[in-house]
mmCIF file of C-alpha atoms in Angstrom:
data_model
loop_
_atom_site.group_PDB
_atom_site.id
_atom_site.type_symbol
_atom_site.label_atom_id
_atom_site.label_comp_id
_atom_site.label_asym_id
_atom_site.label_seq_id
_atom_site.Cartn_x
_atom_site.Cartn_y
_atom_site.Cartn_z
ATOM 1 C CA LEU A 1 8.960 -31.713 -8.804
ATOM 2 C CA GLN A 2 9.767 -33.662 -11.917
ATOM 3 C CA SER A 3 6.263 -32.958 -13.245
ATOM 4 C CA ASP A 4 6.657 -29.178 -12.870
ATOM 5 C CA SER A 5 8.026 -28.608 -16.349
ATOM 6 C CA LYS A 6 4.902 -30.071 -17.932
ATOM 7 C CA GLN A 7 2.503 -27.824 -15.996
ATOM 8 C CA GLU A 8 1.048 -24.568 -17.289
ATOM 9 C CA ILE A 9 2.740 -21.357 -16.183
ATOM 10 C CA VAL A 10 0.454 -18.833 -14.425
ATOM 11 C CA ILE A 11 1.679 -15.264 -13.915
ATOM 12 C CA ARG A 12 -0.151 -12.811 -11.673
ATOM 13 C CA ALA A 13 0.742 -9.113 -11.525
ATOM 14 C CA ASN A 14 -0.702 -5.632 -11.061
ATOM 15 C CA SER A 15 -0.439 -4.805 -14.745
ATOM 16 C CA ASN A 16 1.228 -5.915 -17.940
ATOM 17 C CA THR A 17 2.084 -4.768 -21.447
ATOM 18 C CA ALA A 18 2.222 -7.151 -24.362
ATOM 19 C CA ASP A 19 4.435 -6.234 -27.304
ATOM 20 C CA LEU A 20 2.861 -7.549 -30.466
ATOM 21 C CA ASP A 21 5.901 -7.926 -32.629
ATOM 22 C CA SER A 22 8.419 -9.384 -30.257
ATOM 23 C CA ASN A 23 6.254 -11.934 -28.420
ATOM 24 C CA THR A 24 7.258 -10.254 -25.178
ATOM 25 C CA THR A 25 5.079 -9.363 -22.229
ATOM 26 C CA THR A 26 6.260 -7.211 -19.328
ATOM 27 C CA PHE A 27 4.533 -7.692 -15.992
ATOM 28 C CA LEU A 28 4.771 -5.004 -13.330
ATOM 29 C CA GLY A 29 3.991 -4.979 -9.603
ATOM 30 C CA ASN A 30 3.653 -7.926 -7.177
ATOM 31 C CA VAL A 31 4.560 -10.442 -9.844
ATOM 32 C CA VAL A 32 3.984 -14.080 -8.818
ATOM 33 C CA VAL A 33 4.771 -16.902 -11.227
ATOM 34 C CA THR A 34 3.664 -20.438 -10.494
ATOM 35 C CA GLN A 35 4.313 -23.651 -12.426
ATOM 36 C CA GLY A 36 3.536 -26.802 -10.540
ATOM 37 C CA SER A 37 5.515 -26.463 -7.302
ATOM 38 C CA ILE A 38 7.744 -23.690 -8.735
ATOM 39 C CA LYS A 39 7.043 -20.227 -7.379
ATOM 40 C CA LEU A 40 8.844 -17.066 -8.453
ATOM 41 C CA THR A 41 8.159 -13.607 -7.037
ATOM 42 C CA ALA A 42 9.455 -10.273 -8.337
ATOM 43 C CA ASN A 43 8.623 -6.598 -8.853
ATOM 44 C CA LYS A 44 9.028 -6.880 -12.600
ATOM 45 C CA LEU A 45 9.042 -9.774 -15.011
ATOM 46 C CA VAL A 46 9.742 -9.839 -18.709
ATOM 47 C CA GLY A 47 8.322 -12.974 -20.338
ATOM 48 C CA ILE A 48 9.645 -13.812 -23.781
ATOM 49 C CA ARG A 49 8.184 -16.658 -25.727
ATOM 50 C CA HIS A 50 10.756 -17.773 -28.288
ATOM 51 C CA LYS A 51 8.638 -20.796 -29.143
ATOM 52 C CA PRO A 52 5.712 -22.418 -27.259
ATOM 53 C CA GLY A 53 7.284 -24.427 -24.458
ATOM 54 C CA GLU A 54 10.454 -22.347 -24.742
ATOM 55 C CA GLU A 55 9.519 -19.434 -22.553
ATOM 56 C CA GLU A 56 12.209 -17.305 -20.966
ATOM 57 C CA MET A 57 11.475 -15.172 -17.948
ATOM 58 C CA ILE A 58 13.645 -12.412 -16.517
ATOM 59 C CA ALA A 59 12.489 -11.478 -13.022
ATOM 60 C CA THR A 60 13.920 -8.534 -11.108
ATOM 61 C CA GLY A 61 13.163 -7.595 -7.536
ATOM 62 C CA ASN A 62 14.616 -6.627 -4.194
ATOM 63 C CA PRO A 63 15.184 -9.526 -4.173
ATOM 64 C CA ALA A 64 13.376 -11.708 -6.623
ATOM 65 C CA THR A 65 12.756 -15.120 -5.061
ATOM 66 C CA PHE A 66 12.546 -18.663 -6.435
ATOM 67 C CA TYR A 67 11.095 -21.712 -4.690
ATOM 68 C CA GLN A 68 10.645 -25.282 -5.868
ATOM 69 C CA MET A 69 9.688 -28.469 -4.024
ATOM 70 C CA MET A 70 11.935 -31.362 -5.041
ATOM 71 C CA ASP A 71 10.848 -34.961 -5.458
ATOM 72 C CA ASP A 72 12.626 -35.934 -2.241
ATOM 73 C CA GLY A 73 10.381 -33.531 -0.331
ATOM 74 C CA LYS A 74 13.106 -30.969 0.285
ATOM 75 C CA PRO A 75 12.579 -27.476 -1.216
ATOM 76 C CA VAL A 76 15.091 -25.377 -3.102
ATOM 77 C CA GLU A 77 14.948 -21.683 -2.260
ATOM 78 C CA ALA A 78 16.895 -18.965 -4.050
ATOM 79 C CA LYS A 79 17.099 -15.188 -3.995
ATOM 80 C CA ALA A 80 18.810 -12.635 -6.225
ATOM 81 C CA LYS A 81 18.330 -9.203 -7.678
ATOM 82 C CA LYS A 82 17.806 -10.828 -11.061
ATOM 83 C CA ILE A 83 16.535 -14.362 -11.800
ATOM 84 C CA ARG A 84 16.421 -15.724 -15.320
ATOM 85 C CA TYR A 85 14.312 -18.853 -15.818
ATOM 86 C CA LEU A 86 14.944 -20.714 -19.077
ATOM 87 C CA LYS A 87 12.229 -23.272 -19.515
ATOM 88 C CA LYS A 88 13.864 -24.942 -22.522
ATOM 89 C CA ASN A 89 16.818 -26.338 -20.601
ATOM 90 C CA ASN A 90 15.016 -26.049 -17.259
ATOM 91 C CA GLN A 91 17.606 -23.732 -15.768
ATOM 92 C CA ILE A 92 17.550 -20.697 -13.516
ATOM 93 C CA ILE A 93 20.345 -18.134 -13.474
ATOM 94 C CA LEU A 94 20.570 -15.960 -10.387
ATOM 95 C CA SER A 95 22.669 -12.784 -10.573
ATOM 96 C CA GLN A 96 23.613 -9.907 -8.218
ATOM 97 C CA ASN A 97 23.936 -11.100 -4.630
ATOM 98 C CA ALA A 98 22.517 -14.463 -5.440
ATOM 99 C CA SER A 99 21.946 -17.080 -2.785
ATOM 100 C CA LEU A 100 20.519 -20.593 -3.040
ATOM 101 C CA LYS A 101 19.487 -22.942 -0.258
ATOM 102 C CA GLN A 102 19.176 -26.663 -0.940
ATOM 103 C CA LEU A 103 19.361 -29.732 1.247
ATOM 104 C CA ASP A 104 20.171 -27.517 4.298
ATOM 105 C CA SER A 105 23.285 -26.013 2.693
ATOM 106 C CA ASN A 106 23.461 -22.481 1.459
ATOM 107 C CA TYR A 107 25.439 -21.118 -1.536
ATOM 108 C CA THR A 108 26.067 -17.446 -2.154
ATOM 109 C CA ALA A 109 27.880 -16.029 -5.179
ATOM 110 C CA GLU A 110 27.745 -13.213 -7.659
ATOM 111 C CA THR A 111 26.004 -15.512 -10.159
ATOM 112 C CA ILE A 112 24.541 -18.963 -9.586
ATOM 113 C CA THR A 113 23.324 -21.211 -12.360
ATOM 114 C CA TYR A 114 21.017 -23.964 -11.160
ATOM 115 C CA ASN A 115 19.826 -26.817 -13.326
ATOM 116 C CA ILE A 116 16.443 -27.961 -12.074
ATOM 117 C CA ASP A 117 16.702 -31.492 -13.550
ATOM 118 C CA THR A 118 20.191 -32.407 -12.430
ATOM 119 C CA ARG A 119 20.083 -30.089 -9.399
ATOM 120 C CA GLN A 120 23.614 -29.072 -10.358
ATOM 121 C CA ILE A 121 24.733 -25.726 -9.052
ATOM 122 C CA GLU A 122 27.428 -23.585 -10.636
ATOM 123 C CA GLY A 123 28.537 -20.529 -8.757
ATOM 124 C CA GLN A 124 30.695 -17.728 -10.170
ATOM 125 C CA LYS A 125 32.424 -15.504 -7.636
ATOM 126 C CA GLY A 126 32.079 -12.138 -9.476
ATOM 127 C CA GLU A 127 35.260 -10.693 -11.040
ATOM 128 C CA ASN A 128 37.724 -13.479 -10.330
ATOM 129 C CA GLN A 129 35.320 -15.944 -12.041
ATOM 130 C CA THR A 130 36.183 -18.958 -9.859
ATOM 131 C CA ARG A 131 33.660 -21.655 -10.651
ATOM 132 C CA THR A 132 32.637 -23.892 -7.803
ATOM 133 C CA VAL A 133 30.434 -26.809 -8.738
ATOM 134 C CA PHE A 134 28.432 -28.377 -5.940
ATOM 135 C CA LEU A 135 26.970 -31.740 -6.836
ATOM 136 C CA PRO A 136 24.791 -32.875 -3.938
ATOM 137 C CA ALA A 137 25.795 -36.376 -2.793
ATOM 138 C CA GLN A 138 22.171 -37.497 -2.858
ATOM 139 C CA VAL A 139 22.032 -37.273 -6.669
ATOM 140 C CA ASP A 140 24.500 -40.230 -6.998
ATOM 141 C CA SER A 141 22.403 -42.430 -4.722
ATOM 142 C CA LYS A 142 19.394 -42.050 -7.046
ATOM 143 C CA LYS A 143 21.470 -43.176 -10.117
ATOM 144 C CA SER A 144 18.807 -45.685 -11.308
ATOM 145 C CA SER A 145 15.862 -43.274 -11.163
ATOM 146 C CA LYS A 146 18.067 -40.523 -12.655
ATOM 147 C CA SER A 147 18.790 -42.528 -15.828
ATOM 148 C CA SER A 148 15.066 -43.222 -16.346
ATOM 149 C CA ASP A 149 14.323 -39.520 -15.791
ATOM 150 C CA LYS A 150 16.967 -38.663 -18.414
ATOM 151 C CA SER A 151 15.160 -40.748 -21.072
ATOM 152 C CA ILE A 152 11.821 -39.098 -20.284
ATOM 153 C CA ASP A 153 13.331 -35.652 -20.656
ATOM 154 C CA LYS A 154 14.859 -36.475 -24.017
ATOM 155 C CA SER A 155 11.538 -37.671 -25.414
ATOM 156 C CA THR A 156 9.636 -34.641 -24.133
ATOM 157 C CA ASN A 157 12.304 -32.284 -25.528
ATOM 158 C CA LYS A 158 12.089 -33.933 -28.899
ATOM 159 C CA ALA A 159 8.324 -33.510 -28.881
ATOM 160 C CA ALA A 160 8.771 -29.874 -27.840
ATOM 161 C CA GLN A 161 10.890 -28.980 -30.906
ATOM 162 C CA MET B 1 -66.385 64.802 -46.645
ATOM 163 C CA LYS B 2 -66.643 63.393 -43.168
ATOM 164 C CA LYS B 3 -68.732 60.369 -44.271
ATOM 165 C CA LEU B 4 -66.092 59.463 -46.802
ATOM 166 C CA ASN B 5 -63.355 59.451 -44.144
ATOM 167 C CA ILE B 6 -65.417 57.226 -41.919
ATOM 168 C CA TRP B 7 -66.047 54.832 -44.735
ATOM 169 C CA LEU B 8 -62.381 54.742 -45.665
ATOM 170 C CA SER B 9 -61.201 54.048 -42.150
ATOM 171 C CA VAL B 10 -63.821 51.267 -41.650
ATOM 172 C CA LEU B 11 -62.806 49.687 -44.917
ATOM 173 C CA PHE B 12 -59.168 49.883 -43.871
ATOM 174 C CA ILE B 13 -59.815 48.214 -40.511
ATOM 175 C CA VAL B 14 -61.883 45.426 -42.064
ATOM 176 C CA SER B 15 -59.231 44.616 -44.669
ATOM 177 C CA LEU B 16 -56.527 44.655 -41.969
ATOM 178 C CA ALA B 17 -58.538 42.196 -39.850
ATOM 179 C CA ALA B 18 -59.179 39.950 -42.851
ATOM 180 C CA TRP B 19 -55.514 39.878 -43.713
ATOM 181 C CA GLN B 20 -54.552 38.976 -40.172
ATOM 182 C CA PHE B 21 -57.237 36.294 -40.042
ATOM 183 C CA PHE B 22 -56.222 34.544 -43.260
ATOM 184 C CA LYS B 23 -52.509 34.724 -42.446
ATOM 185 C CA ARG B 24 -52.988 32.933 -39.141
ATOM 186 C CA SER B 25 -54.953 30.118 -40.572
ATOM 187 C CA GLU B 26 -52.139 28.974 -42.903
ATOM 188 C CA THR B 27 -51.243 25.384 -41.897
ATOM 189 C CA PRO B 28 -47.765 25.532 -40.080
ATOM 190 C CA ILE B 29 -45.156 23.361 -41.989
ATOM 191 C CA ALA B 30 -44.471 20.221 -39.930
ATOM 192 C CA GLU B 31 -41.089 20.831 -38.167
ATOM 193 C CA ARG B 32 -38.893 17.629 -38.269
ATOM 194 C CA ASP B 33 -38.297 16.347 -34.722
ATOM 195 C CA PRO B 34 -34.472 16.861 -34.434
ATOM 196 C CA SER B 35 -34.182 13.959 -32.028
ATOM 197 C CA GLU B 36 -35.314 11.581 -34.782
ATOM 198 C CA ALA B 37 -32.705 9.960 -37.023
ATOM 199 C CA TYR B 38 -31.744 12.183 -39.937
ATOM 200 C CA PHE B 39 -31.267 9.100 -42.089
ATOM 201 C CA ILE B 40 -31.321 5.330 -41.578
ATOM 202 C CA ALA B 41 -29.313 2.893 -43.680
ATOM 203 C CA ASN B 42 -29.392 -0.912 -43.801
ATOM 204 C CA GLU B 43 -26.664 -3.420 -44.747
ATOM 205 C CA VAL B 44 -24.033 -0.697 -44.574
ATOM 206 C CA LYS B 45 -20.680 -1.176 -46.342
ATOM 207 C CA GLY B 46 -18.352 1.800 -46.124
ATOM 208 C CA ALA B 47 -14.715 2.800 -46.499
ATOM 209 C CA VAL B 48 -13.064 5.826 -44.925
ATOM 210 C CA PHE B 49 -9.808 7.247 -46.267
ATOM 211 C CA THR B 50 -6.953 9.177 -44.638
ATOM 212 C CA GLN B 51 -5.859 12.607 -45.910
ATOM 213 C CA THR B 52 -3.144 10.908 -47.933
ATOM 214 C CA GLY B 53 -5.732 8.727 -49.613
ATOM 215 C CA GLN B 54 -4.833 5.460 -47.903
ATOM 216 C CA ILE B 55 -7.688 3.410 -46.598
ATOM 217 C CA ASP B 56 -8.200 4.236 -42.934
ATOM 218 C CA TYR B 57 -10.908 1.729 -42.082
ATOM 219 C CA ARG B 58 -13.741 -0.219 -43.627
ATOM 220 C CA LEU B 59 -17.070 -0.245 -41.843
ATOM 221 C CA PHE B 60 -19.879 -2.762 -42.087
ATOM 222 C CA ALA B 61 -23.151 -2.816 -40.081
ATOM 223 C CA THR B 62 -26.563 -4.347 -40.388
ATOM 224 C CA GLN B 63 -28.160 -0.997 -39.614
ATOM 225 C CA MET B 64 -27.085 2.611 -39.065
ATOM 226 C CA HIS B 65 -29.010 5.595 -37.662
ATOM 227 C CA TYR B 66 -27.470 9.033 -38.163
ATOM 228 C CA TYR B 67 -28.541 11.830 -35.758
ATOM 229 C CA GLN B 68 -27.587 15.195 -37.138
ATOM 230 C CA GLN B 69 -28.495 17.070 -33.976
ATOM 231 C CA ASP B 70 -25.665 15.663 -31.869
ATOM 232 C CA LEU B 71 -23.422 14.340 -34.676
ATOM 233 C CA LYS B 72 -23.965 10.774 -33.494
ATOM 234 C CA THR B 73 -24.303 7.581 -35.548
ATOM 235 C CA ILE B 74 -25.679 4.416 -33.961
ATOM 236 C CA PHE B 75 -24.751 1.073 -35.541
ATOM 237 C CA THR B 76 -26.179 -2.399 -35.090
ATOM 238 C CA LYS B 77 -23.643 -5.247 -35.352
ATOM 239 C CA PRO B 78 -20.822 -2.935 -36.499
ATOM 240 C CA VAL B 79 -17.660 -4.444 -37.983
ATOM 241 C CA LEU B 80 -14.596 -2.238 -38.367
ATOM 242 C CA LEU B 81 -11.569 -3.316 -40.354
ATOM 243 C CA LEU B 82 -8.582 -1.128 -39.438
ATOM 244 C CA PHE B 83 -5.272 -1.008 -41.302
ATOM 245 C CA ARG B 84 -2.516 0.089 -38.888
ATOM 246 C CA ASN B 85 1.191 -0.344 -38.086
ATOM 247 C CA GLU B 86 2.073 0.498 -41.736
ATOM 248 C CA ASP B 87 -0.457 -2.118 -42.772
ATOM 249 C CA LYS B 88 1.544 -4.787 -40.928
ATOM 250 C CA THR B 89 -1.292 -5.248 -38.517
ATOM 251 C CA GLN B 90 -4.905 -5.422 -39.499
ATOM 252 C CA TRP B 91 -7.517 -5.329 -36.790
ATOM 253 C CA GLN B 92 -11.120 -6.406 -37.068
ATOM 254 C CA ILE B 93 -13.291 -4.942 -34.323
ATOM 255 C CA THR B 94 -16.887 -6.067 -33.868
ATOM 256 C CA GLY B 95 -19.623 -5.654 -31.287
ATOM 257 C CA ASP B 96 -23.360 -5.965 -30.938
ATOM 258 C CA ASP B 97 -23.777 -2.202 -30.722
ATOM 259 C CA GLY B 98 -21.639 0.770 -31.717
ATOM 260 C CA ILE B 99 -21.884 4.540 -31.514
ATOM 261 C CA LEU B 100 -19.658 6.889 -33.524
ATOM 262 C CA PHE B 101 -19.328 10.304 -31.847
ATOM 263 C CA ASP B 102 -17.975 13.386 -33.628
ATOM 264 C CA GLN B 103 -16.469 11.291 -36.418
ATOM 265 C CA HIS B 104 -13.598 9.773 -34.425
ATOM 266 C CA THR B 105 -14.649 8.211 -31.134
ATOM 267 C CA PHE B 106 -16.226 4.832 -31.686
ATOM 268 C CA GLU B 107 -17.814 3.165 -28.657
ATOM 269 C CA LEU B 108 -18.606 -0.525 -28.954
ATOM 270 C CA SER B 109 -20.563 -2.539 -26.422
ATOM 271 C CA ASN B 110 -21.701 -6.131 -25.812
ATOM 272 C CA ASN B 111 -19.633 -9.044 -27.114
ATOM 273 C CA VAL B 112 -16.839 -6.820 -28.322
ATOM 274 C CA THR B 113 -14.108 -8.742 -30.119
ATOM 275 C CA ILE B 114 -10.842 -7.410 -31.520
ATOM 276 C CA THR B 115 -9.192 -9.850 -33.894
ATOM 277 C CA ASN B 116 -5.625 -9.369 -35.059
ATOM 278 C CA LEU B 117 -5.707 -10.537 -38.663
ATOM 279 C CA THR B 118 -1.906 -10.692 -38.835
ATOM 280 C CA HIS B 119 -1.434 -14.149 -37.496
ATOM 281 C CA ASP B 120 2.212 -14.265 -36.601
ATOM 282 C CA GLN B 121 1.798 -11.815 -33.779
ATOM 283 C CA HIS B 122 1.701 -12.452 -30.067
ATOM 284 C CA ILE B 123 -1.924 -11.512 -29.480
ATOM 285 C CA ASN B 124 -4.564 -12.610 -31.958
ATOM 286 C CA LEU B 125 -7.853 -12.028 -30.138
ATOM 287 C CA ILE B 126 -9.101 -9.628 -27.461
ATOM 288 C CA THR B 127 -12.583 -9.822 -25.939
ATOM 289 C CA THR B 128 -14.386 -7.457 -23.606
ATOM 290 C CA ASP B 129 -17.836 -5.966 -23.060
ATOM 291 C CA LYS B 130 -17.179 -2.308 -23.642
ATOM 292 C CA LEU B 131 -14.493 -0.616 -25.718
ATOM 293 C CA THR B 132 -13.745 2.896 -26.854
ATOM 294 C CA LEU B 133 -11.765 3.303 -30.063
ATOM 295 C CA ASP B 134 -10.134 6.626 -30.890
ATOM 296 C CA LEU B 135 -9.801 6.573 -34.650
ATOM 297 C CA ILE B 136 -7.486 9.571 -34.787
ATOM 298 C CA LYS B 137 -5.105 8.630 -31.989
ATOM 299 C CA ASN B 138 -5.472 4.946 -32.943
ATOM 300 C CA GLU B 139 -5.970 3.969 -29.332
ATOM 301 C CA ILE B 140 -8.330 1.478 -27.704
ATOM 302 C CA HIS B 141 -9.501 1.880 -24.088
ATOM 303 C CA SER B 142 -11.666 -0.227 -21.842
ATOM 304 C CA ASP B 143 -12.460 -0.221 -18.129
ATOM 305 C CA ASP B 144 -14.093 -3.635 -18.224
ATOM 306 C CA LEU B 145 -12.754 -7.162 -17.778
ATOM 307 C CA VAL B 146 -10.592 -7.937 -20.822
ATOM 308 C CA THR B 147 -9.180 -11.235 -22.075
ATOM 309 C CA LEU B 148 -6.245 -11.455 -24.492
ATOM 310 C CA TYR B 149 -5.756 -14.705 -26.378
ATOM 311 C CA GLY B 150 -2.521 -15.749 -28.004
ATOM 312 C CA ASP B 151 -0.872 -18.944 -29.164
ATOM 313 C CA GLN B 152 -1.296 -21.316 -26.159
ATOM 314 C CA MET B 153 -1.561 -18.230 -23.948
ATOM 315 C CA GLN B 154 -4.371 -16.305 -22.297
ATOM 316 C CA GLN B 155 -4.234 -13.083 -20.255
ATOM 317 C CA LYS B 156 -7.085 -11.615 -18.200
ATOM 318 C CA GLY B 157 -7.252 -8.245 -16.465
ATOM 319 C CA THR B 158 -9.484 -5.265 -15.885
ATOM 320 C CA GLY B 159 -8.853 -2.163 -17.902
ATOM 321 C CA LEU B 160 -7.165 -2.072 -21.272
ATOM 322 C CA PHE B 161 -5.052 0.437 -23.141
ATOM 323 C CA GLY B 162 -3.770 -0.344 -26.591
ATOM 324 C CA GLN B 163 -2.035 1.533 -29.370
ATOM 325 C CA LEU B 164 -3.183 0.004 -32.617
ATOM 326 C CA SER B 165 -0.617 1.937 -34.609
ATOM 327 C CA GLY B 166 2.146 1.225 -32.107
ATOM 328 C CA LYS B 167 2.395 -2.389 -31.104
ATOM 329 C CA THR B 168 1.621 -2.591 -27.440
ATOM 330 C CA ILE B 169 -1.487 -3.707 -25.615
ATOM 331 C CA SER B 170 -1.627 -3.193 -21.822
ATOM 332 C CA LEU B 171 -3.883 -4.676 -19.201
ATOM 333 C CA LEU B 172 -4.180 -2.175 -16.397
ATOM 334 C CA ASN B 173 -4.930 -4.113 -13.219
ATOM 335 C CA GLN B 174 -5.300 -7.541 -11.585
ATOM 336 C CA VAL B 175 -3.618 -9.414 -14.397
ATOM 337 C CA THR B 176 -3.537 -13.208 -14.639
ATOM 338 C CA ALA B 177 -1.649 -14.683 -17.575
ATOM 339 C CA THR B 178 -1.659 -18.410 -18.297
ATOM 340 C CA TYR B 179 0.859 -19.976 -20.632
ATOM 341 C CA LEU B 180 -0.412 -23.415 -21.574
ATOM 342 C CA ASN B 181 2.142 -26.148 -22.029
ATOM 343 C CA GLU B 182 0.634 -28.638 -24.447
ATOM 344 C CA LYS B 183 3.412 -30.072 -26.561
ATOM 345 C CA PRO B 184 2.776 -28.903 -30.165
#
């Protein structure tokens, strides 16, 4: 959901270790991350806080999973050995047998980069690095709401800096 | 000659009895009850140094009872100021009650707080109800519910292990971490 990025992030796990100097916390065992409708599960998660609001999370699992409900009521589901969630530009990067399901179509690639705001998907096919960009048709139809969303994001980013 | 011997032996017996009698009646010196505090101090302010002469920790308490018998010191409202991590990190540990065992295991209980006085670090406050501090290994342990507070972040779990000289603090089970999202 659009409101997800403004929600608090809650991480549950069996145990964790916080590293004082590097603002990093490593969570181990049954890791579940929730933020609004976003849900991420993994065996291990390294949370790095570069700046408040600019958290980065590296989740690894067999597989690690990602789920988010979109505003149009259709969920996005993704799986990969490694999922990196960059809150700053609201992006998730799936690597090692990554797959992403959205609007009843499924993408698999070595690495998939998914932008949560624009719902743009970039897939890289491993060594030969072909880049296939899938822009769901629905995004064009919501042009008007999209532009208003864009302005909101810019203002919140500015405030976040 | 016989009479004399009798007299001598009677005299000897009487003096022996008298000696025994007076010895017993000496008042016994009052033995100190070893379970009582050997000394009590109020408004304690102390500093303990390492072998190399650096300050190891400062200790404050409203009251301190030292028990020589079992090498135990009981503190009321203890405050420990520890200098660790090559002085990069200073920790202030407080509690309602504290017991120092054999000079290096410090057990704190009730409203235990551990404040990281170096503010730019990830964790700046830890609270729990019971904590054991090993002053030689520089480790903190707890089996209780522990809460770590950081900048717009809070982590709860049961069981804590921390290396004050290293730089890691671990929550051992059922961890819930919440990263708040208020825009600064």
